[in-house]
């Protein structure tokens, strides 16, 4: 097989592998509304459960592969106990479910509980299907605790769990209309109802906060903040009403947030004077220090910043302006001309200008990049900084040495011509396991170099991670 033919074959294989790899939960091309294999058993068990919990435990690992098409076909008169058991497990694997499946699970629950009869509730004594009675011992029925204006009762809220976030904003707004709402009942009866809401967005959080303010609770009270879970990550509008003790408590809660909370920290820190803060106080602030403005950081003494540098350099979220403000305070006491000095700067290295970076030795730069903080700082560098670094490294280091320790964010600055000088021992299949966004020119050079090492189909599949194959079309 000629080189060009083999390249085409490899590229085709990579296109398939890359397409599959982009979404590990991608559903198979099965007819809409159909279940297959274990899904068929699941669908049947929902209406006629038999050892259903055992079935769920046995299939727990493959449950995240549940297709949206199968959920679409679920019976809307399912057994309420089985529904509750399934929803408990689906909430546990929520993060691993296909986004389409999450949406269909919510819609399935909505269709069941918004209709007149709802799911079938069984009496514990004779297991005969009966209409929901609303007794405290029953599984959630359609009428139990139901608001006049909304189908989502407090029990349905508990049932939905994280799937509530798949509901339209208008529906989420409806559950918190007044002090007798389902949202108020949930908040007063569940310890941390929003603890697992990791995919909560700001629009949803704002609507939920509006509902909570109708629940006759003071959400700025420390005891109430303790119940907010992921809602605390969107507390920025209420920070000016907090005393210092509550501010400290909120900052502890923010450490559990899954998203960016810099705006909350900014609101918490905006009125805090910095000219009198000592090193211990700054260290204790931890990630909250990212909330200080450039002017506030400029008011910190050099001594305080230098003594806190080990903590500050590890904080994510600094803007380039903030990094430069900090860097100005430590340059006098830090030797930035060698690897040791660069490592001391950590993430602040990205604030060094391109001229300063270009004067460094390649060996010092590669050694510094062995530090995770320094390597990650390359992600926020400007193209001109990246070019200066790569040029400096290649002045006294070979491409083979550079490829071993160069951060992925800098790989794009390597020219195709430079990559041609890399040896077969460097551009191996194992090297392609690194998550590097190679461009078209780089990819062609790499493929040509490693073709001779492709011996099995598995070897070929490894090439999928090396290329942006969309550019080859």
CSV table of N, CA and C in Angstrom, one decimal, residues 48-207:
chain,number,residue,atom,x,y,z
A,48,UNK,N,-44.4,-3.7,35.9
A,48,UNK,CA,-44.6,-4.9,36.6
A,48,UNK,C,-43.4,-5.3,37.3
A,49,UNK,N,-43.0,-4.6,38.4
A,49,UNK,CA,-41.7,-4.8,39.1
A,49,UNK,C,-41.6,-6.2,39.7
A,50,UNK,N,-40.4,-6.8,39.6
A,50,UNK,CA,-40.1,-8.1,40.2
A,50,UNK,C,-38.7,-8.1,40.5
A,51,UNK,N,-38.3,-8.0,41.8
A,51,UNK,CA,-36.9,-7.8,42.2
A,51,UNK,C,-36.3,-6.7,41.5
A,52,UNK,N,-37.0,-5.5,41.5
A,52,UNK,CA,-36.5,-4.4,40.6
A,52,UNK,C,-35.3,-3.8,41.2
A,53,UNK,N,-35.1,-3.7,42.5
A,53,UNK,CA,-33.9,-3.1,43.1
A,53,UNK,C,-32.7,-4.0,42.8
A,54,UNK,N,-32.9,-5.3,42.8
A,54,UNK,CA,-31.8,-6.2,42.4
A,54,UNK,C,-31.4,-6.0,41.0
A,55,UNK,N,-32.4,-5.8,40.1
A,55,UNK,CA,-32.1,-5.5,38.7
A,55,UNK,C,-31.3,-4.2,38.5
A,56,UNK,N,-31.7,-3.2,39.3
A,56,UNK,CA,-31.0,-1.9,39.2
A,56,UNK,C,-29.6,-2.0,39.6
A,57,UNK,N,-29.4,-2.8,40.7
A,57,UNK,CA,-28.0,-3.0,41.3
A,57,UNK,C,-27.2,-3.8,40.3
A,58,UNK,N,-27.7,-4.8,39.6
A,58,UNK,CA,-27.0,-5.6,38.7
A,58,UNK,C,-26.6,-4.8,37.4
A,59,UNK,N,-27.4,-3.8,37.0
A,59,UNK,CA,-27.2,-3.1,35.8
A,59,UNK,C,-26.7,-1.6,36.1
A,60,UNK,N,-26.3,-1.4,37.3
A,60,UNK,CA,-25.9,-0.1,37.7
A,60,UNK,C,-24.9,0.6,36.8
A,61,UNK,N,-23.8,-0.2,36.4
A,61,UNK,CA,-22.7,0.4,35.7
A,61,UNK,C,-23.1,0.7,34.2
A,62,UNK,N,-24.1,0.1,33.7
A,62,UNK,CA,-24.5,0.4,32.3
A,62,UNK,C,-25.8,1.3,32.3
A,63,UNK,N,-26.3,1.7,33.4
A,63,UNK,CA,-27.5,2.5,33.5
A,63,UNK,C,-27.2,3.9,32.8
A,64,UNK,N,-25.9,4.5,33.0
A,64,UNK,CA,-25.7,5.7,32.3
A,64,UNK,C,-25.8,5.7,30.8
A,65,UNK,N,-25.9,4.5,30.2
A,65,UNK,CA,-26.0,4.4,28.7
A,65,UNK,C,-27.5,4.4,28.3
A,66,UNK,N,-28.4,4.5,29.3
A,66,UNK,CA,-29.8,4.6,29.0
A,66,UNK,C,-30.1,5.6,27.9
A,67,UNK,N,-30.8,5.2,26.8
A,67,UNK,CA,-31.0,6.1,25.7
A,67,UNK,C,-32.3,7.0,25.9
A,68,UNK,N,-32.3,8.1,25.4
A,68,UNK,CA,-33.4,9.0,25.4
A,68,UNK,C,-34.6,8.4,24.7
A,69,UNK,N,-34.3,7.7,23.6
A,69,UNK,CA,-35.4,7.0,22.9
A,69,UNK,C,-36.2,6.0,23.7
A,70,UNK,N,-35.4,5.3,24.5
A,70,UNK,CA,-36.1,4.3,25.4
A,70,UNK,C,-36.9,5.0,26.4
A,71,UNK,N,-36.3,6.0,27.1
A,71,UNK,CA,-37.1,6.7,28.1
A,71,UNK,C,-38.4,7.3,27.5
A,72,UNK,N,-38.3,7.7,26.3
A,72,UNK,CA,-39.5,8.3,25.6
A,72,UNK,C,-40.6,7.3,25.5
A,73,UNK,N,-40.3,6.0,25.5
A,73,UNK,CA,-41.3,5.0,25.4
A,73,UNK,C,-41.8,4.4,26.7
A,74,UNK,N,-41.2,4.9,27.8
A,74,UNK,CA,-41.6,4.4,29.2
A,74,UNK,C,-43.1,4.6,29.4
A,75,UNK,N,-43.8,3.7,30.0
A,75,UNK,CA,-45.2,3.7,30.3
A,75,UNK,C,-45.5,4.9,31.3
A,76,UNK,N,-46.5,5.7,31.0
A,76,UNK,CA,-46.9,6.8,31.8
A,76,UNK,C,-47.8,6.4,33.0
A,77,UNK,N,-48.1,5.1,33.1
A,77,UNK,CA,-48.9,4.6,34.2
A,77,UNK,C,-48.0,3.6,34.9
A,78,UNK,N,-46.7,3.9,35.1
A,78,UNK,CA,-45.8,3.0,35.7
A,78,UNK,C,-46.1,2.9,37.2
A,79,UNK,N,-45.5,1.8,37.8
A,79,UNK,CA,-45.7,1.6,39.2
A,79,UNK,C,-44.9,2.7,40.0
A,80,UNK,N,-45.5,3.4,40.9
A,80,UNK,CA,-44.9,4.5,41.6
A,80,UNK,C,-43.7,4.1,42.4
A,81,UNK,N,-43.7,2.9,43.0
A,81,UNK,CA,-42.6,2.4,43.8
A,81,UNK,C,-41.4,2.2,42.9
A,82,UNK,N,-41.7,1.6,41.7
A,82,UNK,CA,-40.6,1.3,40.8
A,82,UNK,C,-40.0,2.7,40.2
A,83,UNK,N,-40.9,3.6,40.0
A,83,UNK,CA,-40.5,4.9,39.5
A,83,UNK,C,-39.5,5.6,40.5
A,84,UNK,N,-39.9,5.5,41.8
A,84,UNK,CA,-39.1,6.1,42.9
A,84,UNK,C,-37.8,5.4,43.0
A,85,UNK,N,-37.7,4.1,42.8
A,85,UNK,CA,-36.5,3.3,42.9
A,85,UNK,C,-35.6,3.7,41.7
A,86,UNK,N,-36.2,3.8,40.5
A,86,UNK,CA,-35.4,4.2,39.4
A,86,UNK,C,-34.8,5.6,39.5
A,87,UNK,N,-35.7,6.5,39.9
A,87,UNK,CA,-35.2,7.9,40.0
A,87,UNK,C,-34.1,8.1,41.0
A,88,UNK,N,-34.1,7.3,42.1
A,88,UNK,CA,-33.1,7.4,43.1
A,88,UNK,C,-31.7,7.0,42.4
A,89,UNK,N,-31.7,6.0,41.6
A,89,UNK,CA,-30.5,5.5,41.0
A,89,UNK,C,-30.1,6.5,39.9
A,90,UNK,N,-31.1,7.0,39.1
A,90,UNK,CA,-30.7,7.9,38.0
A,90,UNK,C,-30.1,9.2,38.5
A,91,UNK,N,-30.6,9.6,39.7
A,91,UNK,CA,-30.0,10.8,40.3
A,91,UNK,C,-28.5,10.5,40.7
A,92,UNK,N,-28.2,9.3,41.1
A,92,UNK,CA,-26.8,8.9,41.4
A,92,UNK,C,-25.9,9.0,40.2
A,93,UNK,N,-26.4,8.6,39.0
A,93,UNK,CA,-25.6,8.6,37.8
A,93,UNK,C,-25.9,9.7,36.9
A,94,UNK,N,-26.5,10.7,37.4
A,94,UNK,CA,-27.0,11.9,36.6
A,94,UNK,C,-25.9,12.5,35.8
A,95,UNK,N,-24.7,12.7,36.3
A,95,UNK,CA,-23.6,13.3,35.6
A,95,UNK,C,-23.1,12.5,34.4
A,96,UNK,N,-23.3,11.2,34.5
A,96,UNK,CA,-22.9,10.3,33.4
A,96,UNK,C,-23.9,10.1,32.3
A,97,UNK,N,-25.1,10.5,32.5
A,97,UNK,CA,-26.2,10.3,31.6
A,97,UNK,C,-26.0,11.2,30.4
A,98,UNK,N,-26.5,10.8,29.2
A,98,UNK,CA,-26.5,11.6,28.0
A,98,UNK,C,-27.5,12.8,28.3
A,99,UNK,N,-27.1,14.0,27.9
A,99,UNK,CA,-28.0,15.2,28.1
A,99,UNK,C,-29.4,15.0,27.6
A,100,UNK,N,-29.5,14.3,26.5
A,100,UNK,CA,-30.9,14.0,25.9
A,100,UNK,C,-31.7,13.1,26.8
A,101,UNK,N,-31.0,12.2,27.5
A,101,UNK,CA,-31.6,11.2,28.4
A,101,UNK,C,-32.1,12.0,29.6
A,102,UNK,N,-31.3,12.9,30.1
A,102,UNK,CA,-31.7,13.7,31.3
A,102,UNK,C,-33.0,14.4,31.0
A,103,UNK,N,-33.1,15.0,29.8
A,103,UNK,CA,-34.3,15.8,29.5
A,103,UNK,C,-35.5,14.9,29.3
A,104,UNK,N,-35.3,13.7,28.7
A,104,UNK,CA,-36.4,12.8,28.5
A,104,UNK,C,-36.9,12.3,29.9
A,105,UNK,N,-36.0,12.0,30.8
A,105,UNK,CA,-36.4,11.6,32.1
A,105,UNK,C,-37.4,12.6,32.8
A,106,UNK,N,-37.0,13.9,32.7
A,106,UNK,CA,-37.8,14.9,33.3
A,106,UNK,C,-39.2,14.9,32.6
A,107,UNK,N,-39.2,14.9,31.3
A,107,UNK,CA,-40.5,14.9,30.5
A,107,UNK,C,-41.3,13.7,30.9
A,108,UNK,N,-40.7,12.6,31.1
A,108,UNK,CA,-41.5,11.4,31.4
A,108,UNK,C,-42.2,11.6,32.8
A,109,UNK,N,-41.4,12.1,33.8
A,109,UNK,CA,-42.0,12.4,35.1
A,109,UNK,C,-43.1,13.4,35.0
A,110,UNK,N,-42.9,14.5,34.2
A,110,UNK,CA,-43.9,15.5,34.0
A,110,UNK,C,-45.2,15.0,33.4
A,111,UNK,N,-45.1,14.1,32.4
A,111,UNK,CA,-46.3,13.6,31.8
A,111,UNK,C,-47.0,12.7,32.7
A,112,UNK,N,-46.3,11.9,33.6
A,112,UNK,CA,-47.0,11.1,34.5
A,112,UNK,C,-47.7,11.8,35.6
A,113,UNK,N,-47.0,12.8,36.2
A,113,UNK,CA,-47.6,13.5,37.4
A,113,UNK,C,-48.5,14.7,37.0
A,114,UNK,N,-48.5,15.1,35.8
A,114,UNK,CA,-49.4,16.2,35.4
A,114,UNK,C,-50.7,15.7,34.9
A,115,UNK,N,-50.8,14.4,34.7
A,115,UNK,CA,-52.1,13.8,34.2
A,115,UNK,C,-53.0,13.5,35.4
A,116,UNK,N,-54.2,13.2,35.2
A,116,UNK,CA,-55.2,13.1,36.3
A,116,UNK,C,-54.9,11.9,37.2
A,117,UNK,N,-54.6,10.7,36.7
A,117,UNK,CA,-54.4,9.6,37.6
A,117,UNK,C,-53.0,9.4,38.1
A,118,UNK,N,-52.0,9.8,37.3
A,118,UNK,CA,-50.6,9.6,37.8
A,118,UNK,C,-50.2,8.2,37.8
A,119,UNK,N,-49.0,7.9,38.3
A,119,UNK,CA,-48.5,6.5,38.4
A,119,UNK,C,-49.3,5.7,39.4
A,120,UNK,N,-49.2,4.4,39.2
A,120,UNK,CA,-50.0,3.5,40.1
A,120,UNK,C,-49.3,3.3,41.5
A,121,UNK,N,-50.0,3.5,42.5
A,121,UNK,CA,-49.5,3.4,43.9
A,121,UNK,C,-50.0,2.1,44.5
A,122,UNK,N,-49.2,1.3,45.0
A,122,UNK,CA,-49.6,0.0,45.6
A,122,UNK,C,-49.7,0.1,47.1
A,123,UNK,N,-50.7,-0.5,47.7
A,123,UNK,CA,-50.9,-0.7,49.1
A,123,UNK,C,-49.8,-1.7,49.6
A,124,UNK,N,-49.3,-1.4,50.8
A,124,UNK,CA,-48.3,-2.4,51.3
A,124,UNK,C,-48.9,-3.7,51.6
A,125,UNK,N,-50.2,-3.7,52.0
A,125,UNK,CA,-50.8,-5.0,52.4
A,125,UNK,C,-51.0,-6.0,51.3
A,126,UNK,N,-51.7,-5.6,50.3
A,126,UNK,CA,-52.1,-6.5,49.3
A,126,UNK,C,-51.5,-6.3,47.9
A,127,UNK,N,-50.7,-5.2,47.8
A,127,UNK,CA,-50.0,-4.9,46.5
A,127,UNK,C,-50.9,-4.7,45.3
A,128,UNK,N,-52.2,-4.4,45.6
A,128,UNK,CA,-53.2,-4.2,44.5
A,128,UNK,C,-53.1,-2.8,44.1
A,129,UNK,N,-53.1,-2.5,42.8
A,129,UNK,CA,-53.0,-1.2,42.3
A,129,UNK,C,-54.3,-0.4,42.7
A,130,UNK,N,-54.0,0.8,43.3
A,130,UNK,CA,-55.0,1.7,43.7
A,130,UNK,C,-54.7,3.1,43.3
A,131,UNK,N,-55.6,4.0,43.3
A,131,UNK,CA,-55.3,5.4,43.0
A,131,UNK,C,-54.6,6.0,44.2
A,132,UNK,N,-53.8,7.0,44.0
A,132,UNK,CA,-53.1,7.6,45.2
A,132,UNK,C,-54.0,8.2,46.2
A,133,UNK,N,-53.7,7.9,47.5
A,133,UNK,CA,-54.5,8.4,48.5
A,133,UNK,C,-54.0,9.6,49.2
A,134,UNK,N,-52.7,9.9,49.0
A,134,UNK,CA,-52.1,11.0,49.7
A,134,UNK,C,-51.6,10.8,51.1
A,135,UNK,N,-51.7,9.5,51.5
A,135,UNK,CA,-51.3,9.2,52.9
A,135,UNK,C,-49.7,9.3,53.0
A,136,UNK,N,-49.3,9.6,54.2
A,136,UNK,CA,-47.8,9.9,54.4
A,136,UNK,C,-47.0,8.7,54.0
A,137,UNK,N,-47.5,7.5,54.1
A,137,UNK,CA,-46.6,6.3,53.9
A,137,UNK,C,-46.5,5.9,52.4
A,138,UNK,N,-47.3,6.5,51.6
A,138,UNK,CA,-47.4,6.2,50.2
A,138,UNK,C,-46.2,6.8,49.4
A,139,UNK,N,-45.9,6.2,48.3
A,139,UNK,CA,-44.9,6.8,47.4
A,139,UNK,C,-45.6,8.0,46.7
A,140,UNK,N,-44.9,8.9,46.2
A,140,UNK,CA,-45.5,10.2,45.6
A,140,UNK,C,-46.6,9.9,44.6
A,141,UNK,N,-47.8,10.5,44.9
A,141,UNK,CA,-48.9,10.4,44.0
A,141,UNK,C,-49.1,11.7,43.4
A,142,UNK,N,-50.0,11.9,42.4
A,142,UNK,CA,-50.1,13.1,41.7
A,142,UNK,C,-50.8,14.2,42.4
A,143,UNK,N,-51.5,13.9,43.5
A,143,UNK,CA,-52.3,15.0,44.2
A,143,UNK,C,-51.7,15.3,45.6
A,144,UNK,N,-50.7,14.5,46.1
A,144,UNK,CA,-50.2,14.7,47.4
A,144,UNK,C,-49.4,16.1,47.5
A,145,UNK,N,-49.9,17.0,48.3
A,145,UNK,CA,-49.3,18.3,48.5
A,145,UNK,C,-49.2,19.1,47.3
A,146,UNK,N,-50.1,19.0,46.4
A,146,UNK,CA,-50.0,19.6,45.1
A,146,UNK,C,-50.5,21.1,45.2
A,147,UNK,N,-49.7,22.0,44.6
A,147,UNK,CA,-50.2,23.4,44.5
A,147,UNK,C,-51.3,23.4,43.5
A,148,UNK,N,-52.2,24.4,43.6
A,148,UNK,CA,-53.3,24.5,42.6
A,148,UNK,C,-52.8,24.9,41.3
A,149,UNK,N,-51.7,25.6,41.3
A,149,UNK,CA,-51.2,26.2,40.0
A,149,UNK,C,-50.0,25.3,39.4
A,150,UNK,N,-49.7,24.2,40.0
A,150,UNK,CA,-48.5,23.5,39.6
A,150,UNK,C,-48.6,22.0,39.9
A,151,UNK,N,-48.2,21.2,38.9
A,151,UNK,CA,-48.2,19.7,39.1
A,151,UNK,C,-47.1,19.2,40.0
A,152,UNK,N,-46.1,20.0,40.2
A,152,UNK,CA,-44.9,19.6,41.0
A,152,UNK,C,-45.1,19.8,42.5
A,153,UNK,N,-45.4,18.7,43.2
A,153,UNK,CA,-45.6,18.7,44.6
A,153,UNK,C,-44.3,18.6,45.3
A,154,UNK,N,-44.3,18.7,46.6
A,154,UNK,CA,-43.0,18.6,47.3
A,154,UNK,C,-42.5,17.2,47.1
A,155,UNK,N,-43.3,16.2,47.1
A,155,UNK,CA,-42.9,14.8,46.9
A,155,UNK,C,-42.3,14.6,45.5
A,156,UNK,N,-42.9,15.3,44.5
A,156,UNK,CA,-42.4,15.2,43.1
A,156,UNK,C,-41.1,15.9,43.1
A,157,UNK,N,-40.9,17.0,43.8
A,157,UNK,CA,-39.6,17.6,43.9
A,157,UNK,C,-38.5,16.7,44.4
A,158,UNK,N,-38.9,16.0,45.5
A,158,UNK,CA,-37.9,15.0,46.0
A,158,UNK,C,-37.6,13.9,45.0
A,159,UNK,N,-38.6,13.5,44.3
A,159,UNK,CA,-38.5,12.4,43.3
A,159,UNK,C,-37.6,12.9,42.2
A,160,UNK,N,-37.8,14.1,41.7
A,160,UNK,CA,-37.0,14.6,40.6
A,160,UNK,C,-35.5,14.8,41.0
A,161,UNK,N,-35.3,15.4,42.2
A,161,UNK,CA,-33.9,15.6,42.5
A,161,UNK,C,-33.3,16.6,41.5
A,162,UNK,N,-32.1,16.1,41.0
A,162,UNK,CA,-31.4,17.0,40.1
A,162,UNK,C,-32.1,17.2,38.8
A,163,UNK,N,-33.0,16.3,38.4
A,163,UNK,CA,-33.7,16.4,37.2
A,163,UNK,C,-34.6,17.6,37.1
A,164,UNK,N,-34.8,18.3,38.2
A,164,UNK,CA,-35.6,19.5,38.2
A,164,UNK,C,-35.0,20.6,37.3
A,165,UNK,N,-33.6,20.5,37.2
A,165,UNK,CA,-32.9,21.5,36.4
A,165,UNK,C,-33.1,21.3,34.9
A,166,UNK,N,-33.8,20.2,34.5
A,166,UNK,CA,-34.2,20.0,33.1
A,166,UNK,C,-35.5,20.7,32.8
A,167,UNK,N,-36.2,21.2,33.8
A,167,UNK,CA,-37.5,21.9,33.6
A,167,UNK,C,-37.3,23.3,33.0
A,168,UNK,N,-38.3,23.8,32.3
A,168,UNK,CA,-38.3,25.1,31.8
A,168,UNK,C,-38.2,26.1,33.0
A,169,UNK,N,-37.7,27.3,32.8
A,169,UNK,CA,-37.6,28.3,33.8
A,169,UNK,C,-39.0,28.6,34.3
A,170,UNK,N,-40.0,28.7,33.5
A,170,UNK,CA,-41.3,29.0,33.9
A,170,UNK,C,-41.9,28.0,34.9
A,171,UNK,N,-41.5,26.7,34.7
A,171,UNK,CA,-41.9,25.7,35.7
A,171,UNK,C,-41.2,25.8,37.0
A,172,UNK,N,-39.9,26.1,37.0
A,172,UNK,CA,-39.2,26.3,38.2
A,172,UNK,C,-39.7,27.5,38.9
A,173,UNK,N,-40.1,28.5,38.2
A,173,UNK,CA,-40.7,29.7,38.9
A,173,UNK,C,-42.0,29.4,39.5
A,174,UNK,N,-42.8,28.5,38.9
A,174,UNK,CA,-44.1,28.2,39.5
A,174,UNK,C,-44.1,27.4,40.8
A,175,UNK,N,-43.0,26.7,41.1
A,175,UNK,CA,-42.9,25.9,42.3
A,175,UNK,C,-42.6,26.8,43.5
A,176,UNK,N,-42.4,28.1,43.3
A,176,UNK,CA,-42.1,29.0,44.4
A,176,UNK,C,-42.9,30.2,44.5
A,177,UNK,N,-44.2,30.1,44.2
A,177,UNK,CA,-45.1,31.2,44.1
A,177,UNK,C,-45.5,31.9,45.4
A,178,UNK,N,-45.5,31.2,46.5
A,178,UNK,CA,-45.9,31.8,47.8
A,178,UNK,C,-45.4,30.9,48.9
A,179,UNK,N,-45.7,31.3,50.2
A,179,UNK,CA,-45.2,30.6,51.4
A,179,UNK,C,-45.7,29.2,51.5
A,180,UNK,N,-46.8,28.9,50.8
A,180,UNK,CA,-47.3,27.5,50.8
A,180,UNK,C,-46.8,26.7,49.6
A,181,UNK,N,-45.9,27.2,48.9
A,181,UNK,CA,-45.4,26.5,47.7
A,181,UNK,C,-44.7,25.2,47.9
A,182,UNK,N,-44.5,24.4,46.9
A,182,UNK,CA,-43.7,23.2,47.0
A,182,UNK,C,-42.3,23.5,47.3
A,183,UNK,N,-41.8,24.6,46.8
A,183,UNK,CA,-40.4,24.9,47.1
A,183,UNK,C,-40.2,25.2,48.5
A,184,UNK,N,-41.1,26.0,49.1
A,184,UNK,CA,-41.0,26.3,50.6
A,184,UNK,C,-41.1,25.0,51.4
A,185,UNK,N,-42.0,24.1,51.0
A,185,UNK,CA,-42.1,22.8,51.7
A,185,UNK,C,-40.9,22.0,51.6
A,186,UNK,N,-40.3,22.0,50.5
A,186,UNK,CA,-39.0,21.2,50.3
A,186,UNK,C,-37.9,21.8,51.1
A,187,UNK,N,-37.8,23.1,51.1
A,187,UNK,CA,-36.7,23.8,51.8
A,187,UNK,C,-36.8,23.6,53.3
A,188,UNK,N,-38.0,23.6,53.8
A,188,UNK,CA,-38.2,23.4,55.3
A,188,UNK,C,-38.1,22.0,55.7
A,189,UNK,N,-38.2,21.0,54.8
A,189,UNK,CA,-38.3,19.6,55.2
A,189,UNK,C,-37.0,18.8,54.8
A,190,UNK,N,-36.2,19.4,54.0
A,190,UNK,CA,-35.0,18.7,53.5
A,190,UNK,C,-33.8,19.5,53.9
A,191,UNK,N,-32.8,18.8,54.5
A,191,UNK,CA,-31.6,19.4,55.0
A,191,UNK,C,-30.9,20.3,54.0
A,192,UNK,N,-30.4,19.7,52.9
A,192,UNK,CA,-29.7,20.5,51.8
A,192,UNK,C,-30.3,20.1,50.5
A,193,UNK,N,-31.5,20.6,50.1
A,193,UNK,CA,-32.2,20.2,48.9
A,193,UNK,C,-31.4,20.5,47.6
A,194,UNK,N,-30.5,21.5,47.7
A,194,UNK,CA,-29.8,21.9,46.4
A,194,UNK,C,-28.3,21.5,46.4
A,195,UNK,N,-28.0,20.5,47.3
A,195,UNK,CA,-26.6,20.2,47.5
A,195,UNK,C,-25.9,19.6,46.2
A,196,UNK,N,-26.7,18.8,45.4
A,196,UNK,CA,-26.2,18.1,44.3
A,196,UNK,C,-26.5,18.9,43.0
A,197,UNK,N,-26.9,20.1,43.0
A,197,UNK,CA,-27.3,20.8,41.8
A,197,UNK,C,-26.1,21.4,41.1
A,198,UNK,N,-25.2,20.5,40.7
A,198,UNK,CA,-23.9,21.0,40.1
A,198,UNK,C,-24.1,21.6,38.8
A,199,UNK,N,-25.1,21.4,38.0
A,199,UNK,CA,-25.3,22.0,36.7
A,199,UNK,C,-26.3,23.2,36.8
A,200,UNK,N,-26.5,23.7,38.0
A,200,UNK,CA,-27.4,24.8,38.2
A,200,UNK,C,-26.8,26.0,37.5
A,201,UNK,N,-27.6,26.8,36.7
A,201,UNK,CA,-27.1,28.0,36.1
A,201,UNK,C,-27.7,29.2,36.8
A,202,UNK,N,-27.2,30.4,36.4
A,202,UNK,CA,-27.5,31.6,37.1
A,202,UNK,C,-29.0,32.0,37.0
A,203,UNK,N,-29.6,31.7,35.8
A,203,UNK,CA,-31.0,32.0,35.6
A,203,UNK,C,-31.9,31.2,36.5
A,204,UNK,N,-31.6,29.9,36.6
A,204,UNK,CA,-32.3,29.0,37.5
A,204,UNK,C,-32.1,29.4,39.0
A,205,UNK,N,-30.9,29.7,39.3
A,205,UNK,CA,-30.6,30.1,40.7
A,205,UNK,C,-31.4,31.4,41.1
A,206,UNK,N,-31.4,32.4,40.2
A,206,UNK,CA,-32.1,33.6,40.5
A,206,UNK,C,-33.6,33.3,40.7
A,207,UNK,N,-34.2,32.5,39.9
A,207,UNK,CA,-35.6,32.1,40.1
A,207,UNK,C,-35.9,31.4,41.4
